Amino acid sequence: MEELAWFAGIATCVKLLLIPSYRSTDFEVHRNWLALTSSLSLSNWYSDETSQWTLDYPPLFAYFEKFLSIFARLVDPKIVNLHQGLNYSADSHLFAVAAPVYFVYLLRHYCRGGFVRSIGRFVMMGMAVGVVFAVAFGPFLYYGQIQQVIHRMFPFGRGLCHAYWAPNFWVFYIILDKGLAFLLAKLGFNIQAPAASFTGGLVGDSSPFAVLPRVTPLATFMLVIVAISPCLFKAWRNPRSGMITRWVAYAYTCGFLFGWHVHEKASLHFVIPLAIVAIQRLEDAKLYFVLSIVSCYSMFPLLFEAKEYPIKVLLLLLHSLLMWSGFTSQFNKNSSSKTKAEPVQRGKSDAKMAKGRKTDEDGGVFVVGWFGTSYLLGLLGIEIWGQFLQPYLLGGEKLPFLPLMLVSIYCGLGMVYSWFWQLRWIIKCS
Amino acid sequence: MMEKKRGRKTMKDFDVDEGWLLHGGRGSSFLCITIFALLVRVMVSLHPYSGAGDAPKFGDYEAQRHWMEITLNIPAREWYHNGTSNDLSYWGLDYPPLTAYQSYVHALFIHYFHPESIALFTSRGHESPFGKLLMRWTVLSSDVLIFFPAVIYFFIAYYASRDKKQQDMAWHLAMILLGPCLILIDHGHFQYNCISLGLTIGAVGAIISKNELIACFLFSLALNHKQMSAYFAPAFFSHLLGKCLRHRNPLLRVLKLGLVVLGTFFLIWWPYLYSIDAVKEVLSRLAPFERGIYEDYVANFWCTTSVLIKWKRLFTTQLLKLFSLSATMLGVLPSMIQQIRAPSDQGFLYALLNSSFSFYLFSFQVHEKSILLPLLPASLLALEEPLLFRWLTYFALLSMFPLLCRDHLILPYVALFFLFVLIYYSPDGRLTVKRENSPVAWKKSVMTLLLLCSLLLHLMYVTLRPPVKYPFLFEAMIMLLSCSQFVILAVYSNMKQWMLLKSSTWMEKEKKVL
């Protein structure tokens, strides 16, 4: 507990020091929302178009901004940058992806034993959810704005990819399309260059793809549902509390991989729950070690300013080092205490193992392995290419998007691997 | 394969009692601390520098930038000479030649990326985000290339003969690398103290590992980077003299060391050795006696007592020079005698602290930032004297608070202060802090009271406006409080150094009896 508070304190100091670098677009976005929620009446929140950064998070977030804006007005406008750290504490439409899992789990968990009781519980639960939603969306419904709210929250009007390509499944789809178009053109087919861009959204009826079929929001939605289904099935069959984190993480991963207009930042939603899983099993820890580095690295293009460069690199280095020493101590302690304790007091060590929820038998030490190591070294190679070699060899103007594309593709490989691995584990584990 | 090997090695090293942060071998925890120290420096460098946007004189940042402009564009002979292209009244060079060379090297770097920020004449008061970034990177790279390796060298030398727990070593490293004062001055305010202090640490490491010739070379470099390094000179001199006297051939030994010092000086001063006048010209730039015995509100003896005795009004500068020289020498004498009589590594570290304290308190023209010099040996002694180091850091920070306030560095000041306290009381390093001989109750309450006073002064300085009659009332109060603490700490560390002598002679006697 004391250690936890200590780390929280250190992290707070680091965040305090980082305040001057908060003037990002996101800062501007949030500042605009603050101004919006504090100066306009509720009925206009979702229809204001004065700035390009329109409000596109659900109502709870809008209330949160309103809440902050009260303080902002009281103290000093400058104090408000502090809320950047809270960025993730309140965004909720991304959580919609995980909702089915929670729902099935809760349903099954609560509704066991007795049909009447289960119905009662179900109604109670439904009411709880309903009340939250009613409080959140109610005022907008009252003002007849609900269409506007839903339109803003699910940005199907935007493109398949965010301005920076998130490293997900669609990156490979796009690359495949480009590759095929190139090949077919070489073979003599007449391939028309697509009129629309991937990030620009659905401009008229033109498809951004040259060869492959066009991806619609509905298709991405269906793919996400299909990808989540094994996990939903498992949750329905056997709702175990020990697995809920893993399932939620998996659902987020699916949403990230196959979703429409996914942002790189969304990978945090499954990396954080996976961290909780990681300390329980050695195999998960190994996977998490690589995955969290990949996820962190995939966000590098977001912090593009030169003054931020050393910070992000050092933070990632420090993060990996701490993770490495944390995992080695966690698992090597377990394995060494097991070997030490075994001859004399077996019972005690068993109790310790049970307490640590350590289920695997191998009891190995934490090593990243040659596969993970070479993958991470590749990451280093891509960074060196993008930052130093390409500007030096090709000059600043040629192929400006190549480094970003490389980052997306390479990180996408890691993400897909992680997804596949999680899926295998979920299917295997009964 | 390599990974496996490493895994096995950590298994062997593993000790159940150690915290997880320190697990994974000595290397990884030290690396963590080093990377974190670097990260903190980078983050502080995001904040404003001294004199940002404050025309027409700006501040230390502009001074350093201007020196780069001068050293890049005019020949070395004219760097210290007032001329048509070098106006010495506008931030003229007032550090020894090594600083000028360092400016030249950094100027080459900046010229490559952003020539307009150091162009002759046209770049006066140049301020741009990219220019700032490049300037910040020159400090960061100096820190990484000089201060960090020097600290590691010191560590290897210092712990070669000692049997210390890994926790203690990691804590000590964090204390040296994450000292808030040096980071705030170098990466916030903007200076290159990391170079001269790094060279000094290197020299200390060389002395501990018995490489006296290297020590002389490194310390001469430090002296030639900032003349303030002379604060440590009595300690180096007396320690080396004491050792030479115990040598088989003392005269030859002294000759060797002297030759190294002279040789280094000769090399560095080469461009000015063509005439006596040129040397005199440089020297006159280094010792600005016309500025008076003190400036602003520095927490040393002269400035603090000037509340009662108006030194500047009562005495001529000539007389004051004599006063300050004799007071400084008197303050240094006890620790010098101790080191000549019984030179030891531990005593040497105390001597460094005592001589720099004496210079800070009594010498002529001391700046607030010079408290960094006593802080350096105090940080090297942090494991033996945790309480002294903590106390000195608190009040060194307080004494520099008005300066850092002017630079708009309150935010990093607060963050680094809490970071320091957190790391000092880190869960893994608690063993060390326990050794901070817990003082008796009345001392404890006095200390708490003093800390409360310090906190109150911080708050008053930021929020209240001083009375019109005494516009510098808060500065004076901060100065009084800090100075009183420095005096107490200086007396204490002098006593400790002499107690070392007693205990060592006592031990020798014991040995003889046995």
Short mmCIF file of N, CA and C in Angstrom, two decimals, chain A residues 2-3 6-7 9-10 13-14 16-21 306-307 310-311 314-315 317-318 321-322 324-326 328-329 332-333 335-336 340 365 367-369 373, chain B residues 3-4 6 10-11 14 16 20-21 23-24 28 31-32 35-36 38-40 42-44 46-47 133 137 411-412 415-416 418-419 422-423 425-428 430:
data_model
loop_
_atom_site.label_atom_id
_atom_site.label_comp_id
_atom_site.label_asym_id
_atom_site.label_seq_id
_atom_site.Cartn_x
_atom_site.Cartn_y
_atom_site.Cartn_z
N GLU A 2 1.90 1.20 0.88
CA GLU A 2 2.79 2.35 0.97
C GLU A 2 3.55 2.56 -0.34
N GLU A 3 3.97 1.43 -0.92
CA GLU A 3 4.68 1.50 -2.19
C GLU A 3 3.81 2.10 -3.27
N TRP A 6 3.57 5.69 -2.90
CA TRP A 6 4.86 6.27 -3.29
C TRP A 6 4.93 6.44 -4.80
N PHE A 7 4.54 5.40 -5.52
CA PHE A 7 4.58 5.49 -6.97
C PHE A 7 3.60 6.52 -7.49
N GLY A 9 2.75 9.18 -5.98
CA GLY A 9 3.38 10.47 -5.72
C GLY A 9 4.40 10.81 -6.78
N ILE A 10 5.25 9.85 -7.12
CA ILE A 10 6.27 10.08 -8.15
C ILE A 10 5.59 10.43 -9.47
N CYS A 13 4.34 13.95 -9.54
CA CYS A 13 5.42 14.93 -9.76
C CYS A 13 5.77 14.98 -11.24
N VAL A 14 5.85 13.80 -11.87
CA VAL A 14 6.20 13.75 -13.29
C VAL A 14 5.14 14.49 -14.10
N LEU A 16 3.18 16.87 -13.07
CA LEU A 16 3.31 18.30 -12.81
C LEU A 16 4.36 18.90 -13.73
N LEU A 17 5.47 18.17 -13.86
CA LEU A 17 6.56 18.68 -14.70
C LEU A 17 6.16 18.75 -16.16
N LEU A 18 5.21 17.89 -16.54
CA LEU A 18 4.85 17.82 -17.96
C LEU A 18 3.83 18.86 -18.37
N ILE A 19 3.35 19.66 -17.43
CA ILE A 19 2.28 20.60 -17.75
C ILE A 19 2.56 21.48 -18.97
N PRO A 20 3.80 22.02 -19.14
CA PRO A 20 3.99 22.89 -20.31
C PRO A 20 3.79 22.19 -21.64
N SER A 21 3.84 20.86 -21.67
CA SER A 21 3.72 20.18 -22.96
C SER A 21 2.28 19.79 -23.26
N ALA A 306 9.50 17.98 -31.57
CA ALA A 306 10.89 17.61 -31.28
C ALA A 306 11.16 17.64 -29.79
N LYS A 307 10.54 18.59 -29.09
CA LYS A 307 10.84 18.69 -27.66
C LYS A 307 10.25 17.53 -26.88
N PRO A 310 12.61 13.21 -26.75
CA PRO A 310 13.35 12.50 -25.68
C PRO A 310 12.43 12.02 -24.57
N ILE A 311 11.36 12.75 -24.32
CA ILE A 311 10.48 12.36 -23.22
C ILE A 311 9.81 11.04 -23.52
N LEU A 314 12.38 8.16 -23.47
CA LEU A 314 12.85 7.82 -22.12
C LEU A 314 11.73 7.17 -21.32
N LEU A 315 10.50 7.67 -21.49
CA LEU A 315 9.38 7.08 -20.75
C LEU A 315 9.18 5.63 -21.14
N LEU A 317 11.41 3.60 -22.41
CA LEU A 317 12.54 2.83 -21.89
C LEU A 317 12.35 2.51 -20.41
N LEU A 318 11.96 3.55 -19.67
CA LEU A 318 11.79 3.39 -18.24
C LEU A 318 10.66 2.41 -17.95
N LEU A 321 11.81 -1.09 -18.63
CA LEU A 321 12.76 -1.54 -17.61
C LEU A 321 12.04 -1.89 -16.30
N LEU A 322 11.13 -1.00 -15.89
CA LEU A 322 10.40 -1.25 -14.66
C LEU A 322 9.57 -2.51 -14.79
N TRP A 324 10.15 -5.01 -16.74
CA TRP A 324 11.04 -6.17 -16.76
C TRP A 324 11.46 -6.53 -15.34
N SER A 325 11.90 -5.54 -14.58
CA SER A 325 12.37 -5.89 -13.23
C SER A 325 11.21 -6.30 -12.34
N GLY A 326 10.03 -5.68 -12.58
CA GLY A 326 8.86 -6.07 -11.80
C GLY A 326 8.47 -7.51 -12.04
N THR A 328 10.35 -9.93 -13.40
CA THR A 328 11.37 -10.90 -12.97
C THR A 328 11.25 -11.12 -11.47
N SER A 329 11.04 -10.03 -10.71
CA SER A 329 10.98 -10.23 -9.27
C SER A 329 9.72 -11.00 -8.90
N ASN A 332 10.17 -14.77 -10.49
CA ASN A 332 11.32 -15.50 -9.98
C ASN A 332 11.20 -15.69 -8.48
N LYS A 333 10.53 -14.75 -7.82
CA LYS A 333 10.30 -14.92 -6.39
C LYS A 333 9.41 -16.12 -6.17
N SER A 335 8.89 -18.67 -8.14
CA SER A 335 9.50 -19.95 -8.45
C SER A 335 10.57 -20.30 -7.44
N SER A 336 11.33 -19.28 -7.00
CA SER A 336 12.42 -19.61 -6.06
C SER A 336 11.85 -19.95 -4.69
N LYS A 340 12.44 -23.41 -2.79
CA LYS A 340 13.02 -23.38 -1.45
C LYS A 340 12.11 -24.08 -0.47
N VAL A 365 11.23 -18.86 -15.15
CA VAL A 365 11.62 -17.49 -14.86
C VAL A 365 11.14 -16.61 -16.00
N VAL A 367 11.47 -14.54 -18.93
CA VAL A 367 12.36 -14.15 -20.01
C VAL A 367 11.49 -13.80 -21.21
N VAL A 368 11.93 -12.83 -21.98
CA VAL A 368 11.10 -12.39 -23.10
C VAL A 368 11.15 -13.39 -24.24
N GLY A 369 12.27 -14.11 -24.37
CA GLY A 369 12.38 -15.10 -25.43
C GLY A 369 12.88 -14.49 -26.72
N THR A 373 12.07 -10.78 -28.34
CA THR A 373 13.23 -9.89 -28.41
C THR A 373 13.46 -9.41 -29.83
N GLU B 3 19.37 -13.91 -23.24
CA GLU B 3 18.29 -13.65 -22.31
C GLU B 3 18.27 -14.70 -21.21
N LYS B 4 18.47 -15.93 -21.64
CA LYS B 4 18.46 -17.01 -20.66
C LYS B 4 19.57 -16.83 -19.64
N ARG B 6 20.96 -14.13 -18.75
CA ARG B 6 20.67 -13.03 -17.84
C ARG B 6 19.67 -13.50 -16.78
N THR B 10 20.18 -13.34 -12.69
CA THR B 10 19.34 -12.64 -11.72
C THR B 10 18.83 -13.61 -10.68
N MET B 11 18.63 -14.85 -11.07
CA MET B 11 18.21 -15.85 -10.10
C MET B 11 19.23 -15.97 -8.98
N PHE B 14 19.47 -13.06 -6.57
CA PHE B 14 18.22 -12.70 -5.94
C PHE B 14 18.27 -12.80 -4.42
N VAL B 16 15.58 -12.37 -1.15
CA VAL B 16 14.14 -12.26 -0.89
C VAL B 16 13.81 -10.95 -0.18
N TRP B 20 11.11 -5.12 -5.02
CA TRP B 20 11.12 -5.54 -6.42
C TRP B 20 11.83 -4.56 -7.32
N LEU B 21 11.84 -3.27 -6.89
CA LEU B 21 12.48 -2.27 -7.74
C LEU B 21 13.96 -2.56 -7.89
N HIS B 23 15.26 -5.47 -7.72
CA HIS B 23 15.55 -6.80 -8.20
C HIS B 23 16.10 -6.71 -9.61
N GLY B 24 16.44 -7.85 -10.17
CA GLY B 24 16.91 -7.85 -11.55
C GLY B 24 18.32 -7.34 -11.65
N SER B 28 20.10 -3.20 -13.59
CA SER B 28 18.81 -2.69 -14.03
C SER B 28 18.29 -1.59 -13.12
N LEU B 31 20.24 1.49 -13.88
CA LEU B 31 19.84 2.01 -15.18
C LEU B 31 18.51 2.75 -15.07
N CYS B 32 17.60 2.18 -14.28
CA CYS B 32 16.30 2.82 -14.05
C CYS B 32 16.50 4.22 -13.47
N ILE B 35 17.98 6.60 -16.09
CA ILE B 35 17.01 7.01 -17.11
C ILE B 35 16.00 7.98 -16.50
N PHE B 36 15.59 7.69 -15.28
CA PHE B 36 14.61 8.58 -14.64
C PHE B 36 15.23 9.96 -14.40
N LEU B 38 17.49 11.36 -16.14
CA LEU B 38 17.56 12.02 -17.44
C LEU B 38 16.18 12.54 -17.84
N LEU B 39 15.18 11.72 -17.60
CA LEU B 39 13.80 12.10 -17.93
C LEU B 39 13.40 13.36 -17.18
N VAL B 40 13.74 13.41 -15.90
CA VAL B 40 13.39 14.59 -15.10
C VAL B 40 14.07 15.83 -15.68
N VAL B 42 14.96 16.32 -18.80
CA VAL B 42 14.30 16.70 -20.05
C VAL B 42 12.99 17.43 -19.75
N MET B 43 12.27 16.94 -18.75
CA MET B 43 10.97 17.55 -18.45
C MET B 43 11.14 18.96 -17.87
N VAL B 44 12.17 19.13 -17.03
CA VAL B 44 12.39 20.47 -16.48
C VAL B 44 12.77 21.43 -17.61
N LEU B 46 11.55 21.75 -20.36
CA LEU B 46 10.39 22.29 -21.08
C LEU B 46 9.98 23.65 -20.53
N HIS B 47 10.38 23.92 -19.30
CA HIS B 47 9.92 25.13 -18.61
C HIS B 47 10.74 26.34 -19.03
N LEU B 133 15.21 24.80 -27.88
CA LEU B 133 15.37 23.35 -27.84
C LEU B 133 16.82 22.96 -28.02
N TRP B 137 19.33 21.19 -25.40
CA TRP B 137 20.01 19.93 -25.69
C TRP B 137 21.50 20.02 -25.44
N LEU B 411 6.66 25.97 -10.64
CA LEU B 411 6.07 24.64 -10.84
C LEU B 411 7.12 23.53 -10.78
N PRO B 412 8.21 23.62 -11.57
CA PRO B 412 9.23 22.58 -11.42
C PRO B 412 9.88 22.59 -10.04
N ALA B 415 7.52 20.56 -7.94
CA ALA B 415 7.55 19.15 -8.36
C ALA B 415 8.85 18.48 -7.94
N LEU B 416 9.97 19.18 -8.15
CA LEU B 416 11.26 18.56 -7.82
C LEU B 416 11.45 18.44 -6.32
N PHE B 418 9.04 17.85 -4.12
CA PHE B 418 8.30 16.67 -3.66
C PHE B 418 8.95 15.38 -4.15
N LEU B 419 9.48 15.44 -5.36
CA LEU B 419 10.19 14.28 -5.88
C LEU B 419 11.36 13.92 -4.98
N LEU B 422 10.08 12.42 -1.75
CA LEU B 422 9.57 11.06 -1.99
C LEU B 422 10.72 10.07 -2.15
N ILE B 423 11.73 10.47 -2.91
CA ILE B 423 12.83 9.54 -3.14
C ILE B 423 13.66 9.39 -1.88
N TYR B 425 12.57 9.42 1.13
CA TYR B 425 11.86 8.49 2.00
C TYR B 425 11.31 7.31 1.20
N SER B 426 12.04 6.86 0.18
CA SER B 426 11.50 5.79 -0.64
C SER B 426 11.38 4.51 0.17
N PRO B 427 10.36 3.68 -0.12
CA PRO B 427 10.15 2.47 0.66
C PRO B 427 11.36 1.54 0.62
N ASP B 428 12.07 1.55 -0.51
CA ASP B 428 13.22 0.64 -0.62
C ASP B 428 14.43 1.15 0.12
N ARG B 430 14.50 2.75 2.96
CA ARG B 430 14.16 3.16 4.31
C ARG B 430 15.25 2.80 5.32
#
